[in-house]
């Protein structure tokens, strides 16, 4: 494995820098026309059954996420090694899932895309997100409209979160609800945060974690309690970035393109009848036990360079990625290649930015 010191020394070459610039030049400028197209769908949906609106919204969302994977998996030549529960059978299912994972990188949400894409229906993902993320122009507003749930960790508003969760069940959406229970990425450059997390565990009679932060329980408990009859299973995901001992200094959203990455991903499916949810204390104890097992697995990975058990290299075919990428490129091109389209693009960029800011300021 690549040592942490070598990982720290990664530098940009011409190829990797061009790839980053290409990804930025497509994914960020796509946001305003994407939002405009969604608004048109939403406006027309006044006259549609909700199921049809939801289908179109998920197709639109999918097109963007497939394009993300075109850059971060295909062009970046990311190697994905899967371990765990009957991978082939798991990806044949189309389940309603509570997904949780360890959280080391700003790319972890893209890894979620990588996994749900292999099960089909990449547009089905909904996230529990930190409240601060709603301030991201365009994206924050759209994520809310797509059914994601923003959670203020310092002022947790259970009623608001419950309303959003119930809407998933009421609207009969077939979703993955995605939670990163640690609440924020573990950052070894912030030892005080790690120490505080370990002290919290010790004070509550829990095992201090070495490679993870002590998981927060409120969001997980609330989701389990509210949607107990909605989910088919919990997917417990453990991610390790090859070459980064102990998860230190793992690649982030932009540095991802510096070199080819290898991901080791362990998947465990837990049927709902095996998942405790009677009270918050029971869920807290169970969830911490899950992360203690992740700690053990990460320690083993650091020694051996792999997770235990059979593994499988998984690749998405280019045929799955190209249609959506072509659609996103056409969407941008149709605005940029004509004077009227360019004016509409700039107007949407301005208005969409204002709407996003106003939403972030006043939305609960």
CSV table of C-alpha atoms in Angstrom, one decimal:
chain,number,residue,atom,x,y,z
A,1,UNK,CA,0.0,0.0,0.0
A,2,UNK,CA,1.0,3.6,-0.6
A,3,UNK,CA,2.1,5.1,2.7
A,4,UNK,CA,0.5,8.3,4.1
A,5,UNK,CA,3.7,10.3,3.5
A,6,UNK,CA,3.6,9.3,-0.2
A,7,UNK,CA,-0.1,10.2,-0.3
A,8,UNK,CA,0.7,13.6,1.1
A,9,UNK,CA,3.3,14.1,-1.6
A,10,UNK,CA,0.8,13.6,-4.5
A,11,UNK,CA,1.2,16.3,-7.1
A,12,UNK,CA,-0.7,17.4,-10.2
A,13,UNK,CA,0.4,16.4,-13.6
A,14,UNK,CA,-0.9,17.8,-16.9
A,15,UNK,CA,-3.3,14.9,-17.4
A,16,UNK,CA,-4.9,14.9,-14.0
A,17,UNK,CA,-5.2,18.7,-14.0
A,18,UNK,CA,-6.9,18.7,-17.3
A,19,UNK,CA,-9.3,16.0,-16.1
A,20,UNK,CA,-10.2,18.1,-13.0
A,21,UNK,CA,-10.7,21.2,-15.2
A,22,UNK,CA,-13.0,19.2,-17.5
A,23,UNK,CA,-15.1,17.9,-14.7
A,24,UNK,CA,-15.5,21.3,-13.2
A,25,UNK,CA,-16.3,22.8,-16.6
A,26,UNK,CA,-19.2,20.4,-17.0
A,27,UNK,CA,-20.6,19.7,-13.6
A,28,UNK,CA,-20.7,23.2,-12.2
A,29,UNK,CA,-22.1,25.0,-15.3
A,30,UNK,CA,-24.8,22.3,-15.5
A,31,UNK,CA,-26.4,23.5,-12.3
A,32,UNK,CA,-28.4,26.6,-13.6
A,33,UNK,CA,-30.0,24.8,-16.7
A,34,UNK,CA,-30.6,21.7,-14.6
A,35,UNK,CA,-32.5,23.9,-12.1
A,36,UNK,CA,-34.5,25.5,-14.9
A,37,UNK,CA,-35.5,22.2,-16.4
A,38,UNK,CA,-36.5,20.9,-13.0
A,39,UNK,CA,-38.6,24.1,-12.5
A,40,UNK,CA,-40.4,23.5,-15.8
A,41,UNK,CA,-41.1,19.9,-14.7
A,42,UNK,CA,-42.4,21.1,-11.3
A,43,UNK,CA,-44.6,23.7,-13.0
A,44,UNK,CA,-46.1,21.2,-15.4
A,45,UNK,CA,-46.5,18.7,-12.6
A,46,UNK,CA,-49.4,20.7,-11.2
A,47,UNK,CA,-51.4,18.9,-13.8
A,48,UNK,CA,-49.7,15.5,-13.3
A,49,UNK,CA,-50.1,12.7,-10.8
A,50,UNK,CA,-47.4,12.9,-8.2
A,51,UNK,CA,-45.9,9.5,-9.4
A,52,UNK,CA,-45.3,11.0,-12.8
A,53,UNK,CA,-43.6,14.1,-11.4
A,54,UNK,CA,-41.5,11.9,-9.1
A,55,UNK,CA,-40.5,9.7,-12.0
A,56,UNK,CA,-39.4,12.7,-14.1
A,57,UNK,CA,-37.6,14.3,-11.1
A,58,UNK,CA,-35.6,11.1,-10.4
A,59,UNK,CA,-34.7,10.7,-14.1
A,60,UNK,CA,-33.4,14.3,-14.2
A,61,UNK,CA,-31.5,13.8,-10.9
A,62,UNK,CA,-30.1,10.5,-12.3
A,63,UNK,CA,-28.8,12.2,-15.4
A,64,UNK,CA,-26.6,14.5,-13.3
A,65,UNK,CA,-25.4,11.7,-11.0
A,66,UNK,CA,-24.5,9.4,-13.9
A,67,UNK,CA,-22.5,12.3,-15.3
A,68,UNK,CA,-20.7,12.6,-12.0
A,69,UNK,CA,-19.8,8.9,-12.2
A,70,UNK,CA,-18.6,9.4,-15.8
A,71,UNK,CA,-15.9,11.6,-14.4
A,72,UNK,CA,-15.2,10.2,-11.0
A,73,UNK,CA,-15.4,6.5,-11.8
A,74,UNK,CA,-14.9,6.1,-15.6
A,75,UNK,CA,-12.5,8.9,-16.7
A,76,UNK,CA,-10.7,8.8,-13.3
A,77,UNK,CA,-10.3,5.0,-13.8
A,78,UNK,CA,-11.4,4.3,-10.3
A,79,UNK,CA,-11.0,0.7,-9.3
A,80,UNK,CA,-13.8,-0.6,-7.0
A,81,UNK,CA,-13.4,-3.8,-5.0
A,82,UNK,CA,-16.5,-5.0,-3.3
A,83,UNK,CA,-16.7,-7.3,-0.3
A,84,UNK,CA,-19.5,-8.7,1.9
A,85,UNK,CA,-23.0,-10.0,1.6
A,86,UNK,CA,-23.8,-11.8,-1.7
A,87,UNK,CA,-22.9,-8.8,-3.9
A,88,UNK,CA,-24.5,-10.1,-7.1
A,89,UNK,CA,-27.8,-10.9,-5.3
A,90,UNK,CA,-27.7,-7.7,-3.4
A,91,UNK,CA,-27.5,-5.6,-6.6
A,92,UNK,CA,-30.4,-7.5,-8.2
A,93,UNK,CA,-32.7,-6.1,-5.5
A,94,UNK,CA,-34.5,-2.7,-5.7
A,95,UNK,CA,-35.1,-2.2,-2.0
A,96,UNK,CA,-36.1,0.6,0.3
A,97,UNK,CA,-33.0,1.1,2.2
A,98,UNK,CA,-31.5,2.9,5.2
A,99,UNK,CA,-27.9,3.3,4.1
A,100,UNK,CA,-25.2,4.4,6.5
A,101,UNK,CA,-21.4,4.6,6.1
A,102,UNK,CA,-18.2,5.7,7.7
A,103,UNK,CA,-17.3,9.3,6.6
A,104,UNK,CA,-13.8,10.3,5.6
A,105,UNK,CA,-14.0,12.3,2.4
A,106,UNK,CA,-16.2,14.8,0.5
A,107,UNK,CA,-16.3,12.0,-2.2
A,108,UNK,CA,-18.3,9.7,0.1
A,109,UNK,CA,-21.6,10.8,-1.4
A,110,UNK,CA,-20.2,9.9,-4.9
A,111,UNK,CA,-19.4,6.4,-3.6
A,112,UNK,CA,-23.1,6.2,-2.6
A,113,UNK,CA,-23.9,6.9,-6.3
A,114,UNK,CA,-21.5,4.2,-7.3
A,115,UNK,CA,-23.3,1.6,-5.2
A,116,UNK,CA,-26.9,2.6,-5.9
A,117,UNK,CA,-26.1,2.8,-9.6
A,118,UNK,CA,-25.2,-0.9,-9.5
A,119,UNK,CA,-28.6,-1.7,-8.0
A,120,UNK,CA,-30.4,0.5,-10.5
A,121,UNK,CA,-32.4,3.7,-10.0
A,122,UNK,CA,-29.6,6.2,-9.1
A,123,UNK,CA,-32.3,8.9,-8.7
A,124,UNK,CA,-33.7,7.2,-5.7
A,125,UNK,CA,-31.2,8.5,-3.2
A,126,UNK,CA,-32.3,10.9,-0.5
A,127,UNK,CA,-29.8,12.3,2.1
A,128,UNK,CA,-29.9,13.4,5.7
A,129,UNK,CA,-27.6,16.5,5.3
A,130,UNK,CA,-25.9,18.9,7.6
A,131,UNK,CA,-27.9,22.1,7.7
A,132,UNK,CA,-25.0,24.1,6.5
A,133,UNK,CA,-25.2,22.4,3.1
A,134,UNK,CA,-28.4,24.1,2.2
A,135,UNK,CA,-26.4,27.3,1.6
A,136,UNK,CA,-24.7,25.8,-1.4
A,137,UNK,CA,-26.2,27.8,-4.4
A,138,UNK,CA,-28.6,25.8,-6.6
A,139,UNK,CA,-27.7,22.4,-5.1
A,140,UNK,CA,-29.0,23.2,-1.6
A,141,UNK,CA,-32.4,24.3,-2.9
A,142,UNK,CA,-32.7,21.4,-5.3
A,143,UNK,CA,-31.7,18.8,-2.7
A,144,UNK,CA,-34.6,20.0,-0.5
A,145,UNK,CA,-37.0,19.8,-3.4
A,146,UNK,CA,-35.7,16.3,-4.2
A,147,UNK,CA,-36.7,15.1,-0.7
A,148,UNK,CA,-33.4,15.4,1.1
A,149,UNK,CA,-33.6,16.3,4.8
A,150,UNK,CA,-31.5,19.0,6.4
A,151,UNK,CA,-30.6,18.5,10.1
A,152,UNK,CA,-29.2,21.2,12.4
A,153,UNK,CA,-27.0,19.2,14.8
A,154,UNK,CA,-26.9,22.0,17.4
A,155,UNK,CA,-30.7,22.6,17.3
A,156,UNK,CA,-32.1,19.3,16.2
A,157,UNK,CA,-35.7,19.8,15.1
A,158,UNK,CA,-37.4,16.4,15.3
A,159,UNK,CA,-40.8,17.6,14.1
A,160,UNK,CA,-39.4,19.0,10.9
A,161,UNK,CA,-37.3,15.9,10.1
A,162,UNK,CA,-40.3,13.6,10.9
A,163,UNK,CA,-42.5,15.5,8.4
A,164,UNK,CA,-39.9,15.1,5.7
A,165,UNK,CA,-39.4,11.4,6.4
A,166,UNK,CA,-43.2,10.7,6.5
A,167,UNK,CA,-43.5,12.3,3.0
A,168,UNK,CA,-41.3,9.6,1.6
A,169,UNK,CA,-43.6,6.9,2.8
A,170,UNK,CA,-46.8,8.9,2.0
A,171,UNK,CA,-45.6,9.5,-1.6
A,172,UNK,CA,-44.7,5.9,-2.0
A,173,UNK,CA,-41.1,6.7,-3.1
A,174,UNK,CA,-38.8,3.8,-3.4
A,175,UNK,CA,-35.7,5.4,-1.9
A,176,UNK,CA,-32.4,4.9,-0.3
A,177,UNK,CA,-32.2,7.2,2.8
A,178,UNK,CA,-28.5,7.9,3.3
A,179,UNK,CA,-27.0,8.9,6.7
A,180,UNK,CA,-23.4,9.4,7.7
A,181,UNK,CA,-23.9,8.8,11.5
A,182,UNK,CA,-20.6,10.4,12.5
A,183,UNK,CA,-22.2,13.7,11.4
A,184,UNK,CA,-19.0,15.1,9.9
A,185,UNK,CA,-15.9,13.7,8.2
A,186,UNK,CA,-13.1,12.5,10.5
A,187,UNK,CA,-10.2,14.9,10.0
A,188,UNK,CA,-6.8,14.0,11.5
A,189,UNK,CA,-5.7,17.6,11.2
A,190,UNK,CA,-8.2,18.4,13.9
A,191,UNK,CA,-7.1,16.2,16.8
A,192,UNK,CA,-9.2,18.1,19.3
A,193,UNK,CA,-12.4,17.0,17.6
A,194,UNK,CA,-11.2,13.4,17.6
A,195,UNK,CA,-10.2,13.6,21.3
A,196,UNK,CA,-13.6,15.1,22.2
A,197,UNK,CA,-15.4,12.3,20.4
A,198,UNK,CA,-13.3,9.7,22.2
A,199,UNK,CA,-13.9,11.4,25.6
A,200,UNK,CA,-17.7,11.4,24.9
A,201,UNK,CA,-17.6,7.7,24.2
A,202,UNK,CA,-15.6,7.0,27.4
A,203,UNK,CA,-17.9,9.1,29.5
A,204,UNK,CA,-20.9,7.1,28.3
A,205,UNK,CA,-19.3,3.7,28.9
A,206,UNK,CA,-18.6,3.1,25.2
A,207,UNK,CA,-15.5,1.9,23.4
A,208,UNK,CA,-13.4,4.9,22.1
A,209,UNK,CA,-13.0,4.6,18.3
A,210,UNK,CA,-9.6,5.0,16.6
A,211,UNK,CA,-10.6,5.4,13.0
A,212,UNK,CA,-14.1,6.9,13.3
A,213,UNK,CA,-15.9,9.5,15.3
A,214,UNK,CA,-18.5,8.4,17.9
A,215,UNK,CA,-21.7,8.1,15.8
A,216,UNK,CA,-24.5,10.5,16.6
A,217,UNK,CA,-27.8,8.7,17.2
A,218,UNK,CA,-30.6,11.2,16.9
A,219,UNK,CA,-31.0,11.2,13.1
A,220,UNK,CA,-30.6,7.4,12.8
A,221,UNK,CA,-33.1,6.7,15.6
A,222,UNK,CA,-35.6,9.1,14.3
A,223,UNK,CA,-35.3,7.6,10.8
A,224,UNK,CA,-35.7,4.1,12.0
A,225,UNK,CA,-38.5,4.9,14.3
A,226,UNK,CA,-40.4,6.9,11.7
A,227,UNK,CA,-40.0,4.6,8.8
A,228,UNK,CA,-39.8,1.2,10.5
A,229,UNK,CA,-42.5,-0.2,8.2
A,230,UNK,CA,-41.0,1.5,5.1
A,231,UNK,CA,-37.5,0.1,4.9
A,232,UNK,CA,-36.7,-3.4,3.6
A,233,UNK,CA,-33.2,-3.4,5.1
A,234,UNK,CA,-30.3,-1.4,6.5
A,235,UNK,CA,-27.1,-1.3,4.3
A,236,UNK,CA,-24.1,-1.0,6.5
A,237,UNK,CA,-21.2,0.3,4.3
A,238,UNK,CA,-17.5,0.5,5.3
A,239,UNK,CA,-15.2,2.3,2.9
A,240,UNK,CA,-11.4,2.2,2.8
A,241,UNK,CA,-9.2,4.2,0.4
A,242,UNK,CA,-6.2,2.2,-0.7
A,243,UNK,CA,-2.9,3.8,0.1
A,244,UNK,CA,-4.1,6.0,3.0
A,245,UNK,CA,-3.1,4.3,6.2
A,246,UNK,CA,-5.7,4.7,8.9
A,247,UNK,CA,-7.8,6.8,6.5
A,248,UNK,CA,-5.5,9.8,7.0
A,249,UNK,CA,-5.4,12.5,4.3
A,250,UNK,CA,-7.8,10.6,2.0
A,251,UNK,CA,-8.5,12.1,-1.4
A,252,UNK,CA,-11.2,14.8,-1.5
A,253,UNK,CA,-13.5,16.1,-4.2
A,254,UNK,CA,-10.9,17.9,-6.2
A,255,UNK,CA,-7.7,16.0,-5.3
A,256,UNK,CA,-9.5,12.8,-6.5
A,257,UNK,CA,-8.1,13.3,-10.0
A,258,UNK,CA,-4.4,13.4,-8.9
A,259,UNK,CA,-4.0,9.7,-9.6
A,260,UNK,CA,-6.0,6.6,-10.1
A,261,UNK,CA,-7.9,5.6,-6.9
A,262,UNK,CA,-8.7,2.1,-5.6
A,263,UNK,CA,-11.7,1.8,-3.3
A,264,UNK,CA,-12.4,-1.1,-1.0
A,265,UNK,CA,-16.0,-1.2,0.0
A,266,UNK,CA,-17.6,-3.7,2.4
A,267,UNK,CA,-21.4,-4.1,2.3
A,268,UNK,CA,-23.5,-5.7,4.9
A,269,UNK,CA,-27.3,-6.1,4.5
A,270,UNK,CA,-29.3,-6.1,7.8
A,271,UNK,CA,-33.0,-7.2,7.5
A,272,UNK,CA,-35.2,-4.8,9.5
A,273,UNK,CA,-36.2,-7.5,12.0
A,274,UNK,CA,-32.6,-7.6,13.2
A,275,UNK,CA,-32.3,-3.8,13.7
A,276,UNK,CA,-33.3,-2.5,17.1
A,277,UNK,CA,-35.5,0.6,17.2
A,278,UNK,CA,-37.6,0.5,20.4
A,279,UNK,CA,-35.9,3.5,22.0
A,280,UNK,CA,-32.9,5.9,21.5
A,281,UNK,CA,-30.7,4.2,24.1
A,282,UNK,CA,-31.0,0.8,22.4
A,283,UNK,CA,-30.3,2.3,19.0
A,284,UNK,CA,-27.3,4.2,20.4
A,285,UNK,CA,-25.8,1.1,21.8
A,286,UNK,CA,-26.4,-0.9,18.7
A,287,UNK,CA,-25.1,1.8,16.4
A,288,UNK,CA,-21.9,2.2,18.4
A,289,UNK,CA,-21.3,-1.5,18.2
A,290,UNK,CA,-21.6,-1.3,14.4
A,291,UNK,CA,-19.0,1.4,14.3
A,292,UNK,CA,-16.7,-0.5,16.8
A,293,UNK,CA,-16.8,-3.3,14.2
A,294,UNK,CA,-15.9,-0.8,11.5
A,295,UNK,CA,-13.0,0.2,13.6
A,296,UNK,CA,-11.9,-3.4,13.9
A,297,UNK,CA,-12.2,-3.9,10.1
A,298,UNK,CA,-10.3,-0.7,9.4
A,299,UNK,CA,-7.5,-1.9,11.7
A,300,UNK,CA,-7.3,-5.2,9.8
A,301,UNK,CA,-7.4,-3.4,6.5
A,302,UNK,CA,-4.4,-1.2,7.5
A,303,UNK,CA,-2.5,-4.4,8.3
A,304,UNK,CA,-3.4,-6.5,5.2
A,305,UNK,CA,-4.5,-4.0,2.6
A,306,UNK,CA,-7.9,-5.6,2.2
A,307,UNK,CA,-11.1,-6.6,4.0
A,308,UNK,CA,-11.7,-10.2,5.1
A,309,UNK,CA,-13.6,-12.5,2.8
A,310,UNK,CA,-14.2,-12.9,-0.9
A,311,UNK,CA,-14.0,-9.8,-3.1
A,312,UNK,CA,-15.0,-8.7,-6.5
A,313,UNK,CA,-13.8,-6.0,-8.8
A,314,UNK,CA,-16.9,-4.1,-10.1
A,315,UNK,CA,-17.1,-1.9,-13.2
A,316,UNK,CA,-19.9,0.2,-14.7
A,317,UNK,CA,-20.1,-0.2,-18.5
A,318,UNK,CA,-19.6,3.0,-20.5
A,319,UNK,CA,-23.0,2.3,-22.1
A,320,UNK,CA,-24.6,3.1,-18.8
A,321,UNK,CA,-22.8,6.4,-18.4
A,322,UNK,CA,-22.7,8.0,-21.9
A,323,UNK,CA,-26.4,8.7,-22.5
A,324,UNK,CA,-26.8,10.8,-19.4
A,325,UNK,CA,-23.5,12.6,-19.9
A,326,UNK,CA,-24.5,13.4,-23.5
A,327,UNK,CA,-27.8,14.8,-22.2
A,328,UNK,CA,-26.1,17.0,-19.7
A,329,UNK,CA,-23.6,18.3,-22.3
A,330,UNK,CA,-26.5,19.0,-24.7
A,331,UNK,CA,-28.4,20.8,-21.9
A,332,UNK,CA,-25.4,23.1,-21.4
A,333,UNK,CA,-24.8,23.5,-25.1
A,334,UNK,CA,-28.3,24.4,-26.0
A,335,UNK,CA,-28.0,27.4,-23.6
A,336,UNK,CA,-24.5,28.5,-24.5
A,337,UNK,CA,-24.6,28.3,-28.3
A,338,UNK,CA,-27.4,30.8,-29.0
A,339,UNK,CA,-27.8,34.4,-27.8
A,340,UNK,CA,-31.3,33.8,-26.5
A,341,UNK,CA,-30.1,30.7,-24.7
A,342,UNK,CA,-27.1,32.5,-23.2
A,343,UNK,CA,-29.4,35.2,-21.9
A,344,UNK,CA,-31.7,32.7,-20.4
A,345,UNK,CA,-28.7,30.9,-18.8
A,346,UNK,CA,-27.4,34.0,-17.2
A,347,UNK,CA,-30.9,34.9,-16.0
A,348,UNK,CA,-31.4,31.5,-14.5
A,349,UNK,CA,-28.0,31.6,-12.9
A,350,UNK,CA,-28.9,35.0,-11.2
A,351,UNK,CA,-32.5,34.1,-10.3
A,352,UNK,CA,-31.6,30.6,-9.2
A,353,UNK,CA,-28.8,32.0,-7.0
A,354,UNK,CA,-31.2,34.5,-5.4
A,355,UNK,CA,-33.8,31.8,-4.8
A,356,UNK,CA,-31.2,29.5,-3.2
A,357,UNK,CA,-30.0,32.2,-0.9
A,358,UNK,CA,-33.5,33.3,0.2
A,359,UNK,CA,-34.4,29.6,0.8
A,360,UNK,CA,-31.2,29.0,2.9
A,361,UNK,CA,-31.9,32.1,5.0
A,362,UNK,CA,-35.6,31.5,5.8
A,363,UNK,CA,-36.3,27.8,5.4
A,364,UNK,CA,-36.5,25.8,8.7
